[in-house]
mmCIF file of C-alpha atoms in Angstrom:
data_model
loop_
_atom_site.group_PDB
_atom_site.id
_atom_site.type_symbol
_atom_site.label_atom_id
_atom_site.label_comp_id
_atom_site.label_asym_id
_atom_site.label_seq_id
_atom_site.Cartn_x
_atom_site.Cartn_y
_atom_site.Cartn_z
ATOM 1 C CA ARG A 1483 43.506 46.661 35.868
ATOM 2 C CA ARG A 1484 43.686 50.285 34.402
ATOM 3 C CA CYS A 1485 45.148 48.871 31.214
ATOM 4 C CA ALA A 1486 42.389 46.428 30.719
ATOM 5 C CA GLU A 1487 39.694 49.126 31.302
ATOM 6 C CA GLY A 1488 41.327 51.489 29.047
ATOM 7 C CA ARG A 1489 41.559 48.616 26.319
ATOM 8 C CA LEU A 1490 37.757 47.777 26.739
ATOM 9 C CA GLU A 1491 36.744 51.602 26.438
ATOM 10 C CA LYS A 1492 38.830 51.730 23.226
ATOM 11 C CA LEU A 1493 37.253 48.579 21.870
ATOM 12 C CA LEU A 1494 33.751 49.849 22.757
ATOM 13 C CA GLU A 1495 34.434 53.275 20.980
ATOM 14 C CA GLU A 1496 35.315 51.422 17.844
ATOM 15 C CA HIS A 1497 32.502 48.879 17.621
ATOM 16 C CA VAL A 1498 29.459 50.085 19.789
ATOM 17 C CA GLY A 1499 27.740 52.049 16.996
ATOM 18 C CA GLU A 1500 24.581 54.154 17.684
ATOM 19 C CA GLU A 1501 23.525 51.957 20.453
ATOM 20 C CA GLY A 1502 24.996 48.854 21.739
ATOM 21 C CA ARG A 1503 22.902 46.105 23.437
ATOM 22 C CA VAL A 1504 24.528 43.378 25.600
ATOM 23 C CA VAL A 1505 23.011 40.511 27.375
ATOM 24 C CA ILE A 1506 24.905 38.824 30.209
ATOM 25 C CA THR A 1507 24.078 35.840 32.234
ATOM 26 C CA GLY A 1508 25.370 35.315 35.719
ATOM 27 C CA ALA A 1509 25.751 39.022 36.120
ATOM 28 C CA ASP A 1510 25.206 39.055 39.821
ATOM 29 C CA ARG A 1511 28.837 38.017 40.810
ATOM 30 C CA GLY A 1512 32.402 37.656 39.593
ATOM 31 C CA ILE A 1513 33.432 38.276 35.930
ATOM 32 C CA GLY A 1514 29.820 38.781 34.763
ATOM 33 C CA LYS A 1515 29.241 41.533 37.478
ATOM 34 C CA GLU A 1516 32.480 43.251 36.547
ATOM 35 C CA LEU A 1517 31.738 43.028 32.821
ATOM 36 C CA GLY A 1518 28.314 44.690 33.423
ATOM 37 C CA ARG A 1519 29.895 47.403 35.454
ATOM 38 C CA LEU A 1520 32.433 48.365 32.787
ATOM 39 C CA LEU A 1521 30.105 48.279 29.986
ATOM 40 C CA LEU A 1522 27.842 50.687 31.563
ATOM 41 C CA ARG A 1523 30.573 53.225 31.671
ATOM 42 C CA HIS A 1524 29.884 53.791 27.950
ATOM 43 C CA PRO A 1525 26.957 55.907 27.416
ATOM 44 C CA ARG A 1526 25.663 54.231 24.382
ATOM 45 C CA VAL A 1527 25.510 50.767 25.870
ATOM 46 C CA SER A 1528 22.484 49.112 27.304
ATOM 47 C CA LEU A 1529 22.363 45.949 29.157
ATOM 48 C CA LEU A 1530 19.953 43.176 29.953
ATOM 49 C CA LEU A 1531 21.447 41.202 32.948
ATOM 50 C CA GLY A 1532 20.191 37.731 33.662
ATOM 51 C CA CYS A 1533 20.657 37.015 37.382
ATOM 52 C CA LEU A 1534 19.836 34.453 40.038
ATOM 53 C CA ASP A 1535 19.985 37.370 42.493
ATOM 54 C CA PRO A 1536 18.753 40.516 40.769
ATOM 55 C CA SER A 1537 19.571 42.546 43.912
ATOM 56 C CA ALA A 1538 23.408 41.841 43.531
ATOM 57 C CA ALA A 1539 23.643 42.904 39.896
ATOM 58 C CA ALA A 1540 25.877 45.838 38.766
ATOM 59 C CA ALA A 1541 23.179 48.342 37.851
ATOM 60 C CA GLY A 1542 22.934 51.449 39.991
ATOM 61 C CA ASP A 1543 20.420 54.212 40.024
ATOM 62 C CA ASP A 1544 22.273 56.334 37.520
ATOM 63 C CA ASN A 1545 22.001 53.595 34.981
ATOM 64 C CA GLU A 1546 18.575 52.296 35.571
ATOM 65 C CA LYS A 1547 17.311 53.481 32.136
ATOM 66 C CA ARG A 1548 20.105 51.643 30.412
ATOM 67 C CA CYS A 1549 20.136 48.453 32.415
ATOM 68 C CA ARG A 1550 17.345 46.013 32.776
ATOM 69 C CA ILE A 1551 17.712 43.051 35.189
ATOM 70 C CA SER A 1552 15.624 39.849 34.653
ATOM 71 C CA PRO A 1553 15.607 36.899 36.886
ATOM 72 C CA LEU A 1554 17.177 33.686 35.428
ATOM 73 C CA GLU A 1555 17.360 30.420 37.037
ATOM 74 C CA LEU A 1556 19.417 28.006 34.918
ATOM 75 C CA LEU A 1557 18.194 25.145 36.755
ATOM 76 C CA ASP A 1558 14.638 25.748 35.517
ATOM 77 C CA PHE A 1559 14.308 25.451 31.717
ATOM 78 C CA ASP A 1560 10.986 27.453 31.813
ATOM 79 C CA SER A 1561 12.904 30.238 33.396
ATOM 80 C CA VAL A 1562 15.515 29.982 30.640
ATOM 81 C CA GLN A 1563 12.843 30.099 27.847
ATOM 82 C CA ARG A 1564 11.188 33.241 29.431
ATOM 83 C CA PHE A 1565 14.597 34.927 29.759
ATOM 84 C CA ALA A 1566 15.176 33.917 25.882
ATOM 85 C CA GLU A 1567 11.989 35.703 24.965
ATOM 86 C CA ASP A 1568 13.138 38.829 26.884
ATOM 87 C CA VAL A 1569 16.568 38.549 25.058
ATOM 88 C CA HIS A 1570 14.858 38.456 21.697
ATOM 89 C CA ASP A 1571 12.968 41.518 22.392
ATOM 90 C CA PHE A 1572 15.826 43.357 23.761
ATOM 91 C CA LEU A 1573 18.302 42.604 20.921
ATOM 92 C CA SER A 1574 15.836 43.266 18.227
ATOM 93 C CA ASP A 1575 14.969 46.678 19.519
ATOM 94 C CA GLY A 1576 17.083 49.996 19.694
ATOM 95 C CA GLU A 1577 19.205 51.794 17.391
ATOM 96 C CA PRO A 1578 21.825 50.167 14.962
ATOM 97 C CA GLY A 1579 24.852 48.976 16.629
ATOM 98 C CA LEU A 1580 26.665 46.332 18.573
ATOM 99 C CA ARG A 1581 24.533 43.104 19.546
ATOM 100 C CA MET A 1582 26.118 40.559 21.932
ATOM 101 C CA LEU A 1583 24.939 37.723 24.232
ATOM 102 C CA VAL A 1584 27.513 36.537 26.703
ATOM 103 C CA ASN A 1585 26.791 33.162 28.124
ATOM 104 C CA ASN A 1586 28.970 33.679 31.337
ATOM 105 C CA ALA A 1587 26.990 31.962 34.107
ATOM 106 C CA GLY A 1588 28.924 29.002 35.484
ATOM 107 C CA PHE A 1589 28.865 26.534 38.412
ATOM 108 C CA LYS A 1590 31.301 23.972 39.971
ATOM 109 C CA GLU A 1591 30.271 21.599 42.668
ATOM 110 C CA ARG A 1592 33.006 20.359 44.941
ATOM 111 C CA VAL A 1593 31.163 17.184 45.486
ATOM 112 C CA GLU A 1594 28.402 15.842 43.201
ATOM 113 C CA GLY A 1595 24.898 16.873 44.606
ATOM 114 C CA ASP A 1596 21.450 16.023 43.875
ATOM 115 C CA ARG A 1597 20.116 15.831 40.345
ATOM 116 C CA THR A 1598 17.716 18.488 39.088
ATOM 117 C CA LYS A 1599 14.066 17.848 38.304
ATOM 118 C CA TYR A 1600 15.172 17.113 34.644
ATOM 119 C CA GLY A 1601 17.409 14.298 35.867
ATOM 120 C CA THR A 1602 20.666 16.103 35.101
ATOM 121 C CA GLY A 1603 23.637 17.282 37.308
ATOM 122 C CA LYS A 1604 23.593 20.773 38.257
ATOM 123 C CA THR A 1605 26.863 21.561 36.902
ATOM 124 C CA TRP A 1606 25.905 20.189 33.515
ATOM 125 C CA GLN A 1607 22.596 22.184 33.432
ATOM 126 C CA ILE A 1608 24.190 25.531 34.298
ATOM 127 C CA ASN A 1609 27.344 25.343 32.275
ATOM 128 C CA PHE A 1610 25.977 23.703 29.196
ATOM 129 C CA LEU A 1611 22.201 22.764 28.980
ATOM 130 C CA GLY A 1612 21.103 26.369 29.952
ATOM 131 C CA PRO A 1613 23.210 28.172 27.452
ATOM 132 C CA PHE A 1614 22.297 25.640 24.957
ATOM 133 C CA LEU A 1615 18.506 26.152 25.234
ATOM 134 C CA LEU A 1616 18.898 29.927 25.536
ATOM 135 C CA THR A 1617 20.957 30.398 22.415
ATOM 136 C CA GLU A 1618 19.135 27.679 20.258
ATOM 137 C CA PHE A 1619 15.773 28.883 21.243
ATOM 138 C CA LEU A 1620 16.829 32.482 20.595
ATOM 139 C CA ALA A 1621 18.097 31.473 17.019
ATOM 140 C CA ARG A 1622 14.674 29.905 16.221
ATOM 141 C CA ARG A 1623 12.816 32.885 17.333
ATOM 142 C CA ARG A 1624 15.019 35.257 15.358
ATOM 143 C CA GLU A 1625 14.666 33.115 12.237
ATOM 144 C CA ARG A 1626 10.860 32.886 12.653
ATOM 145 C CA ASP A 1627 10.545 36.687 13.011
ATOM 146 C CA GLY A 1628 13.091 37.424 10.215
ATOM 147 C CA VAL A 1629 15.601 39.246 12.472
ATOM 148 C CA GLU A 1630 18.761 39.810 10.480
ATOM 149 C CA ILE A 1631 20.610 42.150 12.676
ATOM 150 C CA PRO A 1632 23.888 40.200 13.486
ATOM 151 C CA CYS A 1633 24.596 39.255 16.971
ATOM 152 C CA SER A 1634 27.691 37.592 18.568
ATOM 153 C CA VAL A 1635 27.289 34.971 21.116
ATOM 154 C CA ILE A 1636 30.315 34.431 23.536
ATOM 155 C CA ASN A 1637 30.328 31.124 25.444
ATOM 156 C CA VAL A 1638 32.656 31.268 28.599
ATOM 157 C CA ALA A 1639 34.773 28.264 28.363
ATOM 158 C CA SER A 1640 37.638 27.105 30.611
ATOM 159 C CA GLY A 1641 41.166 25.707 30.014
ATOM 160 C CA HIS A 1642 39.766 22.768 32.379
ATOM 161 C CA GLU A 1643 38.187 21.408 29.317
ATOM 162 C CA SER A 1644 41.464 19.657 28.460
ATOM 163 C CA GLU A 1645 40.891 17.362 31.505
ATOM 164 C CA SER A 1646 37.590 16.095 30.157
ATOM 165 C CA ASN A 1647 36.635 12.509 29.935
ATOM 166 C CA LEU A 1648 33.636 13.216 27.797
ATOM 167 C CA ASP A 1649 33.352 10.561 25.074
ATOM 168 C CA LYS A 1650 30.647 8.301 23.702
ATOM 169 C CA GLN A 1651 30.309 6.068 26.652
ATOM 170 C CA LEU A 1652 29.876 8.971 28.987
ATOM 171 C CA LEU A 1653 27.448 10.584 26.795
ATOM 172 C CA ASP A 1654 25.502 7.191 26.615
ATOM 173 C CA SER A 1655 25.275 7.296 30.327
ATOM 174 C CA LEU A 1656 24.051 10.897 30.539
ATOM 175 C CA GLU A 1657 21.370 10.138 28.068
ATOM 176 C CA VAL A 1658 19.790 7.474 30.315
ATOM 177 C CA GLY A 1659 20.346 9.554 33.472
ATOM 178 C CA CYS A 1660 23.247 7.576 34.986
ATOM 179 C CA GLU A 1661 25.939 9.020 37.228
ATOM 180 C CA SER A 1662 28.763 10.973 35.665
ATOM 181 C CA THR A 1663 32.573 10.254 36.315
ATOM 182 C CA GLY A 1664 32.874 13.247 38.719
ATOM 183 C CA HIS A 1665 34.505 15.485 35.950
ATOM 184 C CA ASP A 1666 31.365 17.355 35.400
ATOM 185 C CA TYR A 1667 33.012 20.777 35.254
ATOM 186 C CA ALA A 1668 35.531 19.852 32.655
ATOM 187 C CA ASP A 1669 33.094 17.748 30.804
ATOM 188 C CA SER A 1670 30.318 20.419 30.556
ATOM 189 C CA LYS A 1671 33.003 23.210 29.434
ATOM 190 C CA ARG A 1672 34.257 20.656 26.668
ATOM 191 C CA ALA A 1673 30.676 20.154 25.813
ATOM 192 C CA LEU A 1674 30.288 23.929 25.081
ATOM 193 C CA LEU A 1675 33.106 23.765 22.662
ATOM 194 C CA LEU A 1676 31.863 20.589 20.828
ATOM 195 C CA TRP A 1677 28.376 22.129 20.552
ATOM 196 C CA THR A 1678 29.787 25.453 19.140
ATOM 197 C CA SER A 1679 31.967 23.551 16.631
ATOM 198 C CA VAL A 1680 29.134 21.685 15.169
ATOM 199 C CA ARG A 1681 26.227 24.246 15.440
ATOM 200 C CA SER A 1682 27.906 27.670 14.887
ATOM 201 C CA GLN A 1683 27.576 27.626 11.075
ATOM 202 C CA SER A 1684 23.768 26.795 11.209
ATOM 203 C CA LEU A 1685 23.171 29.417 13.937
ATOM 204 C CA ALA A 1686 25.048 32.113 11.810
ATOM 205 C CA LEU A 1687 23.102 31.152 8.638
ATOM 206 C CA LYS A 1688 19.624 30.806 10.098
ATOM 207 C CA GLY A 1689 19.629 32.958 13.301
ATOM 208 C CA HIS A 1690 22.231 35.661 12.402
ATOM 209 C CA LEU A 1691 23.922 34.409 15.662
ATOM 210 C CA TYR A 1692 27.692 34.296 15.499
ATOM 211 C CA THR A 1693 28.905 31.955 18.202
ATOM 212 C CA HIS A 1694 32.437 31.912 19.689
ATOM 213 C CA ALA A 1695 34.020 30.682 22.799
ATOM 214 C CA VAL A 1696 36.707 32.279 24.970
ATOM 215 C CA SER A 1697 38.710 31.169 28.139
ATOM 216 C CA PRO A 1698 39.382 34.088 30.284
ATOM 217 C CA GLY A 1699 42.119 32.348 32.176
ATOM 218 C CA LYS A 1700 42.581 32.106 35.860
ATOM 219 C CA VAL A 1701 40.762 35.208 37.343
ATOM 220 C CA ASP A 1702 40.507 36.351 40.887
ATOM 221 C CA THR A 1703 37.031 35.536 41.768
ATOM 222 C CA ARG A 1704 35.194 33.483 44.446
ATOM 223 C CA PHE A 1705 34.011 30.937 41.681
ATOM 224 C CA GLY A 1706 34.515 27.482 43.207
ATOM 225 C CA CYS A 1707 35.869 28.988 46.285
ATOM 226 C CA ASP A 1708 32.683 29.662 48.322
ATOM 227 C CA HIS A 1709 33.853 27.198 50.994
ATOM 228 C CA ILE A 1710 36.784 29.453 52.094
ATOM 229 C CA PRO A 1711 35.942 31.665 55.039
ATOM 230 C CA GLU A 1712 35.588 35.337 54.414
ATOM 231 C CA VAL A 1713 38.457 36.184 56.711
ATOM 232 C CA LEU A 1714 40.934 33.829 54.904
ATOM 233 C CA TRP A 1715 39.621 35.017 51.520
ATOM 234 C CA CYS A 1716 40.517 38.714 52.380
ATOM 235 C CA LEU A 1717 43.903 37.738 53.925
ATOM 236 C CA SER A 1718 44.810 35.933 50.811
ATOM 237 C CA LYS A 1719 44.317 38.929 48.394
ATOM 238 C CA PRO A 1720 47.842 39.912 48.208
ATOM 239 C CA PHE A 1721 48.888 36.465 47.019
ATOM 240 C CA ARG A 1722 45.961 36.011 44.898
ATOM 241 C CA SER A 1723 46.833 39.196 43.003
ATOM 242 C CA LEU A 1724 50.219 37.628 42.052
ATOM 243 C CA LEU A 1725 48.657 34.323 40.761
ATOM 244 C CA TYR A 1726 45.521 35.419 39.085
ATOM 245 C CA ARG A 1727 44.207 38.080 36.556
ATOM 246 C CA SER A 1728 41.995 40.778 37.689
ATOM 247 C CA GLN A 1729 38.238 40.582 37.268
ATOM 248 C CA ALA A 1730 38.715 43.576 34.831
ATOM 249 C CA GLU A 1731 41.180 41.649 32.747
ATOM 250 C CA GLY A 1732 38.927 38.608 32.742
ATOM 251 C CA ALA A 1733 35.915 40.757 31.486
ATOM 252 C CA LEU A 1734 38.042 42.144 28.769
ATOM 253 C CA SER A 1735 38.999 38.757 27.477
ATOM 254 C CA ILE A 1736 35.359 37.989 27.222
ATOM 255 C CA ALA A 1737 34.168 41.172 25.751
ATOM 256 C CA ALA A 1738 37.052 41.463 23.262
ATOM 257 C CA ALA A 1739 35.850 38.305 21.549
ATOM 258 C CA GLY A 1740 32.523 40.158 20.513
ATOM 259 C CA LEU A 1741 34.224 43.465 19.964
ATOM 260 C CA ARG A 1742 36.404 42.339 16.986
ATOM 261 C CA LYS A 1743 36.118 43.346 13.270
ATOM 262 C CA HIS A 1744 34.971 39.926 12.304
ATOM 263 C CA ALA A 1745 32.940 39.005 15.304
ATOM 264 C CA THR A 1746 29.825 38.808 13.147
ATOM 265 C CA SER A 1747 31.260 37.540 9.963
ATOM 266 C CA LYS A 1748 33.122 34.540 11.325
ATOM 267 C CA PHE A 1749 31.831 31.796 13.638
ATOM 268 C CA GLY A 1750 33.154 29.139 15.781
ATOM 269 C CA GLN A 1751 36.456 30.701 17.006
ATOM 270 C CA TYR A 1752 37.938 29.898 20.278
ATOM 271 C CA PHE A 1753 39.993 32.481 22.211
ATOM 272 C CA ARG A 1754 42.208 32.246 25.295
ATOM 273 C CA GLY A 1755 42.430 35.805 26.577
ATOM 274 C CA GLU A 1756 42.603 37.745 23.429
ATOM 275 C CA GLU A 1757 44.458 35.156 21.433
ATOM 276 C CA LEU A 1758 42.753 33.086 18.683
ATOM 277 C CA VAL A 1759 43.735 29.521 19.403
ATOM 278 C CA GLU A 1760 41.397 27.430 17.464
ATOM 279 C CA ASP A 1761 38.843 27.373 14.638
ATOM 280 C CA LEU A 1762 36.558 25.000 16.443
ATOM 281 C CA VAL A 1763 34.679 24.079 13.279
ATOM 282 C CA VAL A 1764 37.891 22.768 11.676
ATOM 283 C CA TRP A 1765 39.889 21.482 14.577
ATOM 284 C CA ARG A 1766 37.113 19.633 16.286
ATOM 285 C CA MET A 1767 36.027 18.027 13.084
ATOM 286 C CA PRO A 1768 37.421 14.513 14.171
ATOM 287 C CA GLU A 1769 34.917 14.876 17.186
ATOM 288 C CA LYS A 1770 31.892 15.567 14.842
ATOM 289 C CA ARG A 1771 30.020 12.257 15.599
ATOM 290 C CA LEU A 1772 30.200 12.884 19.476
ATOM 291 C CA SER A 1773 29.329 16.595 18.827
ATOM 292 C CA VAL A 1774 26.172 15.641 16.965
ATOM 293 C CA GLN A 1775 25.213 13.056 19.528
ATOM 294 C CA LEU A 1776 25.641 15.698 22.188
ATOM 295 C CA VAL A 1777 23.485 18.247 20.448
ATOM 296 C CA ARG A 1778 20.710 15.573 20.010
ATOM 297 C CA TRP A 1779 20.893 14.801 23.855
ATOM 298 C CA ALA A 1780 20.942 18.413 24.708
ATOM 299 C CA ALA A 1781 17.870 19.137 22.515
ATOM 300 C CA THR A 1782 15.969 16.250 23.945
ATOM 301 C CA ALA A 1783 16.902 17.013 27.621
ATOM 302 C CA THR A 1784 15.838 20.578 27.204
ATOM 303 C CA ALA A 1785 12.647 19.902 24.960
ATOM 304 C CA LEU A 1786 14.110 22.226 22.549
ATOM 305 C CA GLU A 1787 11.720 21.444 19.769
ATOM 306 C CA PRO A 1788 8.515 21.565 21.690
ATOM 307 C CA ARG A 1789 9.453 24.745 23.337
ATOM 308 C CA SER A 1790 10.278 26.286 19.972
ATOM 309 C CA GLY A 1791 6.865 25.313 18.475
#
């Protein structure tokens, strides 16, 4: 943990500039909350935190001037659009320096629940459609207003994407609102990578958003484990510390992707931890047809074009 915190402090000192501005979704728990806490240690970093539960975010009284907390409900596309407007204003303001958006919020259902009012599953909406709308809408706002300040976008992925069954048949089913295969988490995380692979170049050229993805590995959080009683969770801590990475190590993995020398000159890179494992634009090229179909579905499902005006 101490090594991770020290490494993050060093990266920030190298790349933060006069004023760093970072946006984090899902900042009220887990890795997102830890990332916010660690970033606020640096006196030249300001945060905008998107939270379902603003009272649980990482900001304290001492950091109130450098940390804004905005409500964000990824199950409501109107809420996502309002938050995107806040993000646009926040990242366009301030002194020169680091600009980064972290699409961190995630969700995993143990059993498939009710569909949202948009006809999609909650896992798909929180893990893919919400980040898609936030980033694509932001890119259009930046292009319209002529904002040229480079900003990295870090999509938090998962190694479970390798278990995905996402193919044309499944995507056809999603387009007509049919039930999924029950692998929504893996499928939605793979969708993040396919979207990044096919859209990152355009987002960089038009919106100056340099999109990457990172899998932080197995981190000791309660993500997907809310069903475990609190007593058992506390008793299992010694065993979890042997099996999983600390939250600080997970936070470092995510932040490091946007704190590299080429974070805002290259795009479409995929990291596991701090290791570059894929150039998504190149390696996912064989899946381009599926990726394009995915983006079209997402744009329709989120009403991206009407919202962008």
